[in-house]
Amino acid sequence: MPRTLSSRRTTHRLAADAGLLAVAAAFVLPLAWVILSSVDTNANLQVKLPDGVTPDNFDAVLTPDITFTPLLNSLLLCGGGTALTVACAALAAYPLSRFRSRFNRPFLLTILFATSLPITAIMVPVYALFVQVNLIDTMQGTIFFFAASQLPFAIWLMKNFMDGVPKELEEAAWTDGASALQSLVRVVLPLMGPGVAVVTVFSFVMMWGNFFVPFMLLLTPDQMPAAVSINEFFGNRGTVVYGQLAAFSIIYSTPVILLYVLVARRLGGGFALGGAVKG
Amino acid sequence: MTRARSLSRSLTRALPVAPAVVLLLLFLAGPIAYCAYIAFTDLQLTGQAEDSFVGFDNFRTAFGDEAFLNAVWLTLVFTVISALLGQNTLGLGLAMLMQRASKPVRTLTGAVVITAWVLPEVVAGFLLYAFFRREGTLNAILDWLRLPTQNWLFTLPILAVSFANVWRGTAFSMLVYSAALNEIPKEITEAAEVDGAGGWRRMWHITLPMIRRSIGTNLMLITLQTLSVFGLIWVMTRGGPGGKSQTLPLFMYEEAFQKSMIGYGTAVALLLLVVGSLFSVFYLRLLRTEV
């Protein structure tokens, strides 16, 4: 008897489920390690059930030296960098989205080109340049570079979101005597709230996780963000306490995971960046 | 309206772009130009008062340097295994399975794969360092299956870091492909199904041609991302042992800082930047109708 379409669909669904679960199981192993080890009194490098569940690892790393100072540094760097990126991107996107000009196309093409440049490649010259202009080992220098490296993508995204806001509402504001800046701040940006949120969260997440930039540009241990200070677990503290390393990894990763979930939810579970990068 | 007035209006309108342009010129275009300059000098970190112009010496040195050629080869291996084969095909496979799977399984798998992607680079590095270490999870599983174990980070470091990058990067391709597949009208695939086209034929003749632009975009972007991976490899192997996982960004770092040859390191950086720019131009051509 030939199988019906619907029974074939059920078989397909089960096969797809099995395939996905197999991949998920492979992907989850490293994640399981960090979670189980963080509460294990006796953590090693394998995924295993804890010998005894304990908050000791978290207690041990929740000190100013290990956790609070690096996280505060991360917050200053990424918060500063993100604020600068979002402000500059919103301003720059406005004329690009609202006014026709023959400079728009070349400018946007340059921006798109810069979006895909491998920033890693220029870290050595950036270091050399920062030494010359005395910006090396300064928070503000690192913030400026973070902002600049994130700006092309932020402008691109922001412009695309801004194109989605109808022009009529703004024209009404103009008739009432609002300046371009006022209509941007009072009318356009509030209407593209989710778009601004995506740009903000994306910039912040990228900076929070970036290792190479602060690793190159900051030298003083007191200024190190968590991305770099995590290395300390391997370097100067003698034998690695894996439980503490795992606990710190979780503390350091939580903010970006929460932010991602927040934005993904707000946009209906969809992937907003997918729209920005799809061909 | 006079010419002068129209010019002044254009300038006023362009004013908001100024802060972004200044930042980009000072901190992005500036370093790139400086990069193009010091790649032709013998600038060093220590023990040298003045750097001097050495023309193409750094590049000549590079192409005669076995360590450099090794890094080029490893970068190629790393990119092919982790981006083209790993992230791209696994991402596409996951996106296709998700079209058919039940909702809870789809949500669960998506959450796990995306978490791996959202994690900070260094944390991902540590998790996979633990996974591939001699006393790590992979060997424990192999041992349990009675398969031979080995010290992966020592014997096959480039493979270990490539798999690590697949683990970290697959979500991106998965999301790009999911978005693309969702835009294919259901009627088309259903019509083909009713006409009796099997799964493989449907994929080959309908699905893949319809998402070919997304395939191009995805390949371009993940190649560029993979070319510039530093932290993940640095945390897992530091490029070792003996340069066996030293891709170009790590080679560049070592020459510039551990050996203090900034000029030489920058020449390598410039080559990387040129390769990246070529990919970037291809990417623009792919998107050219969009801007």
XYZ file of N, CA, C and O in Angstrom, chain A residues 12-134:
492
model
N 8.811 12.204 8.312
C 9.777 13.285 8.098
C 9.981 14.098 9.353
O 11.097 14.463 9.693
N 8.859 14.374 10.053
C 8.982 15.195 11.243
C 9.792 14.478 12.308
O 10.673 15.066 12.932
N 9.542 13.205 12.483
C 10.300 12.451 13.488
C 11.773 12.398 13.134
O 12.642 12.560 13.990
N 12.054 12.189 11.830
C 13.456 12.151 11.406
C 14.126 13.502 11.656
O 15.258 13.575 12.144
N 13.416 14.587 11.328
C 13.962 15.923 11.541
C 14.206 16.170 13.027
O 15.251 16.687 13.428
N 13.242 15.765 13.864
C 13.399 15.911 15.311
C 14.640 15.179 15.800
O 15.446 15.718 16.563
N 14.794 13.938 15.346
C 15.936 13.140 15.782
C 17.241 13.793 15.362
O 18.192 13.904 16.148
N 17.281 14.278 14.116
C 18.489 14.942 13.630
C 18.828 16.163 14.456
O 19.971 16.345 14.889
N 17.832 16.982 14.704
C 18.072 18.203 15.479
C 18.525 17.881 16.895
O 19.434 18.513 17.430
N 17.885 16.872 17.506
C 18.252 16.531 18.889
C 19.689 16.026 18.956
O 20.412 16.319 19.919
N 20.123 15.275 17.935
C 21.505 14.789 17.921
C 22.483 15.963 17.879
O 23.459 16.010 18.641
N 22.197 16.946 17.005
C 23.077 18.111 16.926
C 23.037 18.888 18.237
O 24.068 19.303 18.774
N 21.831 19.058 18.798
C 21.705 19.793 20.056
C 22.512 19.117 21.162
O 23.178 19.779 21.948
N 22.486 17.767 21.189
C 23.240 17.041 22.221
C 24.726 17.313 22.081
O 25.430 17.551 23.073
N 25.224 17.325 20.836
C 26.648 17.594 20.629
C 26.984 19.030 21.034
O 28.012 19.295 21.644
N 26.083 19.955 20.706
C 26.341 21.356 21.023
C 26.250 21.642 22.517
O 26.877 22.556 23.019
N 25.448 20.862 23.232
C 25.175 21.207 24.618
C 26.311 20.769 25.559
O 26.466 21.316 26.654
N 27.142 19.813 25.111
C 28.177 19.286 26.011
C 29.078 20.363 26.638
O 29.217 20.398 27.858
N 29.684 21.262 25.808
C 30.523 22.292 26.441
C 29.726 23.206 27.371
O 30.250 23.662 28.395
N 28.455 23.460 27.035
C 27.633 24.314 27.902
C 27.319 23.610 29.209
O 27.331 24.214 30.283
N 27.055 22.303 29.110
C 26.767 21.532 30.323
C 27.983 21.554 31.237
O 27.850 21.661 32.459
N 29.178 21.492 30.636
C 30.391 21.484 31.464
C 30.461 22.734 32.324
O 30.692 22.671 33.527
N 30.227 23.886 31.706
C 30.415 25.128 32.459
C 29.366 25.248 33.560
O 29.667 25.698 34.674
N 28.150 24.780 33.293
C 27.100 24.909 34.305
C 27.339 23.929 35.459
O 27.329 24.309 36.633
N 27.608 22.672 35.116
C 27.817 21.673 36.174
C 29.080 21.976 36.981
O 29.083 21.871 38.206
N 30.145 22.380 36.306
C 31.396 22.638 37.021
C 31.290 23.817 37.965
O 31.956 23.855 38.997
N 30.445 24.790 37.604
C 30.396 25.997 38.430
C 29.845 25.703 39.822
O 30.110 26.454 40.753
N 29.082 24.621 39.986
C 28.532 24.317 41.305
C 29.146 23.046 41.890
O 28.677 22.499 42.885
N 30.233 22.578 41.265
C 30.869 21.328 41.679
C 31.982 21.646 42.677
O 32.798 22.526 42.432
N 31.995 20.921 43.810
C 33.089 21.132 44.768
C 34.401 20.638 44.189
O 35.474 21.038 44.610
N 34.296 19.736 43.249
C 35.492 19.055 42.771
C 35.551 19.042 41.248
O 35.718 18.000 40.635
N 35.437 20.226 40.641
C 35.320 20.263 39.182
C 36.633 19.928 38.496
O 37.710 20.288 38.965
N 36.531 19.180 37.403
C 37.687 18.995 36.534
C 37.282 19.363 35.111
O 36.362 20.145 34.919
N 37.949 18.794 34.115
C 37.665 19.229 32.752
C 36.562 18.435 32.056
O 36.256 18.681 30.903
N 35.977 17.435 32.765
C 34.948 16.628 32.121
C 33.541 17.031 32.527
O 33.326 17.513 33.628
N 32.602 16.768 31.623
C 31.203 16.909 32.004
C 30.879 15.776 32.953
O 31.043 14.608 32.615
N 30.490 16.091 34.168
C 30.085 15.043 35.110
C 29.128 15.652 36.126
O 29.112 16.871 36.322
N 28.349 14.793 36.749
C 27.479 15.300 37.799
C 28.348 15.753 38.961
O 29.356 15.107 39.278
N 28.003 16.882 39.585
C 28.841 17.414 40.671
C 29.015 16.405 41.816
O 28.091 15.663 42.132
N 30.243 16.396 42.394
C 30.484 15.554 43.573
C 29.655 16.067 44.745
O 29.212 15.325 45.598
N 29.485 17.350 44.780
C 28.629 17.952 45.788
C 28.283 19.340 45.303
O 29.161 20.053 44.819
N 27.000 19.699 45.365
C 26.612 21.014 44.856
C 26.956 22.075 45.893
O 26.673 21.912 47.084
N 27.599 23.140 45.424
C 28.071 24.147 46.347
C 28.087 25.519 45.689
O 28.326 25.624 44.495
N 27.791 26.566 46.471
C 27.945 27.916 45.919
C 29.368 28.452 46.110
O 29.640 29.604 45.786
N 30.271 27.610 46.635
C 31.614 28.076 46.992
C 32.349 28.741 45.833
O 33.044 29.747 46.013
N 32.211 28.133 44.612
C 32.934 28.695 43.467
C 32.514 30.124 43.198
O 33.353 30.987 42.918
N 31.195 30.362 43.295
C 30.700 31.716 43.065
C 31.182 32.645 44.184
O 31.632 33.754 43.927
N 31.100 32.147 45.433
C 31.581 32.945 46.563
C 33.030 33.350 46.362
O 33.424 34.487 46.605
N 33.821 32.384 45.891
C 35.254 32.629 45.776
C 35.580 33.683 44.728
O 36.535 34.441 44.887
N 34.805 33.708 43.640
C 35.155 34.685 42.597
C 34.453 36.030 42.762
O 34.838 37.007 42.128
N 33.416 36.086 43.613
C 32.707 37.355 43.770
C 33.468 38.301 44.699
O 32.991 38.648 45.777
N 34.642 38.690 44.272
C 35.438 39.652 45.022
C 35.696 40.837 44.103
O 35.609 40.700 42.886
N 36.048 42.003 44.689
C 36.333 43.168 43.836
C 37.422 42.848 42.820
O 37.319 43.206 41.652
N 38.446 42.157 43.309
C 39.607 41.883 42.490
C 39.271 41.040 41.259
O 39.668 41.357 40.139
N 38.549 39.938 41.477
C 38.318 39.000 40.389
C 37.116 39.389 39.546
O 37.188 39.369 38.320
N 36.020 39.746 40.190
C 34.800 39.966 39.410
C 34.386 41.423 39.269
O 34.212 41.910 38.151
N 34.243 42.144 40.393
C 33.564 43.436 40.308
C 34.336 44.472 39.497
O 33.760 45.148 38.639
N 35.641 44.590 39.720
C 36.403 45.587 38.958
C 36.402 45.280 37.459
O 36.080 46.161 36.656
N 36.744 44.038 37.049
C 36.689 43.765 35.608
C 35.309 43.977 34.999
O 35.199 44.526 33.894
N 34.248 43.601 35.720
C 32.913 43.794 35.156
C 32.567 45.274 35.062
O 31.962 45.717 34.088
N 32.990 46.040 36.053
C 32.767 47.487 35.999
C 33.527 48.084 34.822
O 32.999 48.920 34.069
N 34.772 47.632 34.630
C 35.544 48.096 33.473
C 34.844 47.746 32.165
O 34.766 48.569 31.260
N 34.342 46.507 32.088
C 33.623 46.095 30.879
C 32.433 47.005 30.650
O 32.168 47.431 29.519
N 31.726 47.309 31.742
C 30.534 48.134 31.634
C 30.886 49.535 31.151
O 30.214 50.094 30.274
N 31.961 50.112 31.690
C 32.398 51.444 31.264
C 32.789 51.441 29.788
O 32.352 52.294 29.013
N 33.610 50.465 29.423
C 34.098 50.398 28.044
C 32.951 50.190 27.069
O 32.803 50.922 26.094
N 32.142 49.161 27.339
C 31.101 48.790 26.369
C 29.945 49.758 26.439
O 29.348 50.081 25.412
N 29.632 50.262 27.633
C 28.573 51.250 27.765
C 28.966 52.527 27.034
O 28.192 53.063 26.232
N 30.191 52.998 27.282
C 30.683 54.208 26.611
C 30.722 54.018 25.113
O 30.237 54.858 24.343
N 31.292 52.902 24.690
C 31.404 52.614 23.257
C 30.041 52.532 22.601
O 29.817 53.106 21.529
N 29.099 51.859 23.274
C 27.761 51.699 22.696
C 27.036 53.039 22.610
O 26.435 53.354 21.575
N 27.128 53.844 23.683
C 26.454 55.150 23.671
C 26.958 55.985 22.496
O 26.176 56.576 21.741
N 28.277 56.002 22.328
C 28.882 56.775 21.247
C 28.441 56.233 19.881
O 28.060 56.991 18.988
N 28.462 54.910 19.740
C 28.080 54.290 18.475
C 26.634 54.630 18.123
O 26.344 55.068 17.009
N 25.734 54.414 19.095
C 24.313 54.594 18.799
C 24.009 56.063 18.492
O 23.289 56.368 17.534
N 24.596 56.989 19.278
C 24.343 58.409 19.036
C 24.839 58.806 17.642
O 24.100 59.421 16.858
N 26.071 58.445 17.315
C 26.621 58.818 16.005
C 25.854 58.147 14.875
O 25.608 58.752 13.830
N 25.471 56.890 15.077
C 24.772 56.162 14.019
C 23.386 56.761 13.774
O 22.961 56.909 12.629
N 22.689 57.138 14.857
C 21.347 57.713 14.693
C 21.434 59.028 13.936
O 20.656 59.292 13.010
N 22.397 59.878 14.319
C 22.565 61.158 13.628
C 22.914 60.942 12.162
O 22.350 61.562 11.269
N 23.851 60.027 11.910
C 24.313 59.825 10.537
C 23.230 59.205 9.671
O 23.113 59.522 8.487
N 22.416 58.336 10.274
C 21.407 57.638 9.481
C 20.304 58.588 9.027
O 19.692 58.381 7.987
N 20.086 59.648 9.803
C 18.944 60.521 9.518
C 18.994 61.143 8.124
O 18.087 60.929 7.325
N 20.048 61.913 7.788
C 20.071 62.469 6.427
C 20.140 61.380 5.349
O 19.577 61.555 4.273
N 20.793 60.273 5.667
C 20.910 59.200 4.668
C 19.543 58.621 4.342
O 19.272 58.218 3.220
N 18.687 58.581 5.370
C 17.379 57.988 5.173
C 16.370 59.014 4.651
O 15.460 58.665 3.914
N 16.537 60.308 5.021
C 15.498 61.301 4.768
C 15.723 62.148 3.534
O 14.767 62.568 2.891
N 16.966 62.501 3.245
C 17.208 63.413 2.126
C 17.882 62.679 0.991
O 18.731 61.822 1.203
N 17.489 63.059 -0.238
C 18.174 62.512 -1.397
C 19.437 63.319 -1.635
O 19.413 64.538 -1.568
N 20.508 62.639 -1.903
C 21.741 63.339 -2.225
C 22.602 62.391 -3.032
O 22.529 61.177 -2.860
N 23.434 62.984 -3.902
C 24.236 62.078 -4.727
C 25.377 61.451 -3.923
O 26.085 60.601 -4.418
N 25.563 61.953 -2.666
C 26.617 61.343 -1.840
C 26.133 60.101 -1.104
O 26.920 59.330 -0.593
N 24.823 59.935 -1.015
C 24.280 58.822 -0.222
C 24.822 57.469 -0.658
O 25.302 56.683 0.154
N 24.723 57.185 -1.974
C 25.091 55.867 -2.457
C 26.573 55.550 -2.218
O 26.879 54.525 -1.609
N 27.486 56.460 -2.646
C 28.899 56.155 -2.357
C 29.162 55.992 -0.860
O 29.907 55.092 -0.448
N 28.528 56.851 -0.051
C 28.755 56.762 1.398
C 28.280 55.411 1.932
O 29.006 54.737 2.672
N 27.077 55.005 1.522
C 26.548 53.733 2.022
C 27.375 52.550 1.532
O 27.595 51.587 2.270
N 27.859 52.638 0.296
C 28.698 51.558 -0.204
C 30.002 51.461 0.589
O 30.458 50.367 0.929
N 30.577 52.635 0.904
C 31.805 52.635 1.713
C 31.537 52.022 3.083
O 32.326 51.233 3.597
N 30.402 52.399 3.672
C 30.037 51.880 4.989
C 29.887 50.356 4.941
O 30.403 49.624 5.786
N 29.200 49.891 3.904
C 28.975 48.460 3.777
C 30.295 47.732 3.570
O 30.528 46.644 4.104
N 31.185 48.370 2.805
C 32.512 47.808 2.582
C 33.261 47.706 3.914
O 33.816 46.661 4.252
N 33.228 48.767 4.707
C 33.929 48.779 5.992
C 33.335 47.757 6.957
O 34.037 47.200 7.795
N 32.026 47.500 6.821
C 31.358 46.540 7.700
C 32.043 45.188 7.659
O 32.160 44.499 8.658
N 32.508 44.811 6.472
C 33.049 43.459 6.374
C 34.577 43.405 6.401
O 35.150 42.351 6.178
N 35.252 44.521 6.686
C 36.712 44.461 6.809
C 37.123 43.673 8.053
O 36.488 43.787 9.095
N 38.171 42.861 7.964
C 38.639 42.162 9.168
C 39.377 43.110 10.118
O 40.546 43.419 9.916
N 38.644 43.591 11.136
C 39.209 44.580 12.062
C 40.438 44.033 12.799
O 41.371 44.758 13.123
N 40.441 42.718 13.030
C 41.593 42.082 13.687
C 42.899 42.487 13.020
O 43.908 42.694 13.686
N 42.857 42.615 11.693
C 44.084 42.880 10.949
C 44.702 44.215 11.311
O 45.917 44.376 11.256
N 43.879 45.210 11.695
C 44.485 46.521 11.925
C 44.882 46.762 13.387
O 45.325 47.838 13.726
N 44.752 45.729 14.244
C 45.077 45.965 15.654
C 46.541 46.319 15.890
O 46.852 47.100 16.781
N 47.443 45.745 15.095
C 48.866 46.081 15.284
C 49.145 47.541 14.925
O 49.694 48.286 15.741
N 48.724 48.007 13.719
C 48.886 49.436 13.457
C 48.112 50.332 14.421
O 48.609 51.414 14.759
N 46.952 49.914 14.885
C 46.225 50.739 15.857
C 47.057 50.887 17.124
O 47.193 51.977 17.671
N 47.670 49.796 17.546
C 48.545 49.855 18.720
C 49.672 50.864 18.483
O 49.914 51.748 19.304
N 50.337 50.726 17.328
C 51.463 51.612 17.019
C 51.014 53.073 16.978
O 51.687 53.954 17.510
N 49.837 53.303 16.385
C 49.301 54.654 16.289
C 48.948 55.199 17.676
O 49.258 56.338 18.011
N 48.310 54.375 18.502
C 47.906 54.804 19.839
C 49.116 55.140 20.709
O 49.044 56.013 21.560
N 50.238 54.438 20.495
C 51.449 54.762 21.241
C 51.910 56.163 20.863
O 52.276 56.980 21.717
N 51.865 56.482 19.563
C 52.311 57.794 19.081
C 51.465 58.937 19.604
O 51.985 60.008 19.876
N 50.153 58.741 19.699
C 49.283 59.851 20.094
C 48.867 59.753 21.558
O 47.913 60.411 21.982
N 49.599 58.913 22.323
C 49.352 58.791 23.769
C 47.956 58.333 24.154
O 47.418 58.739 25.164
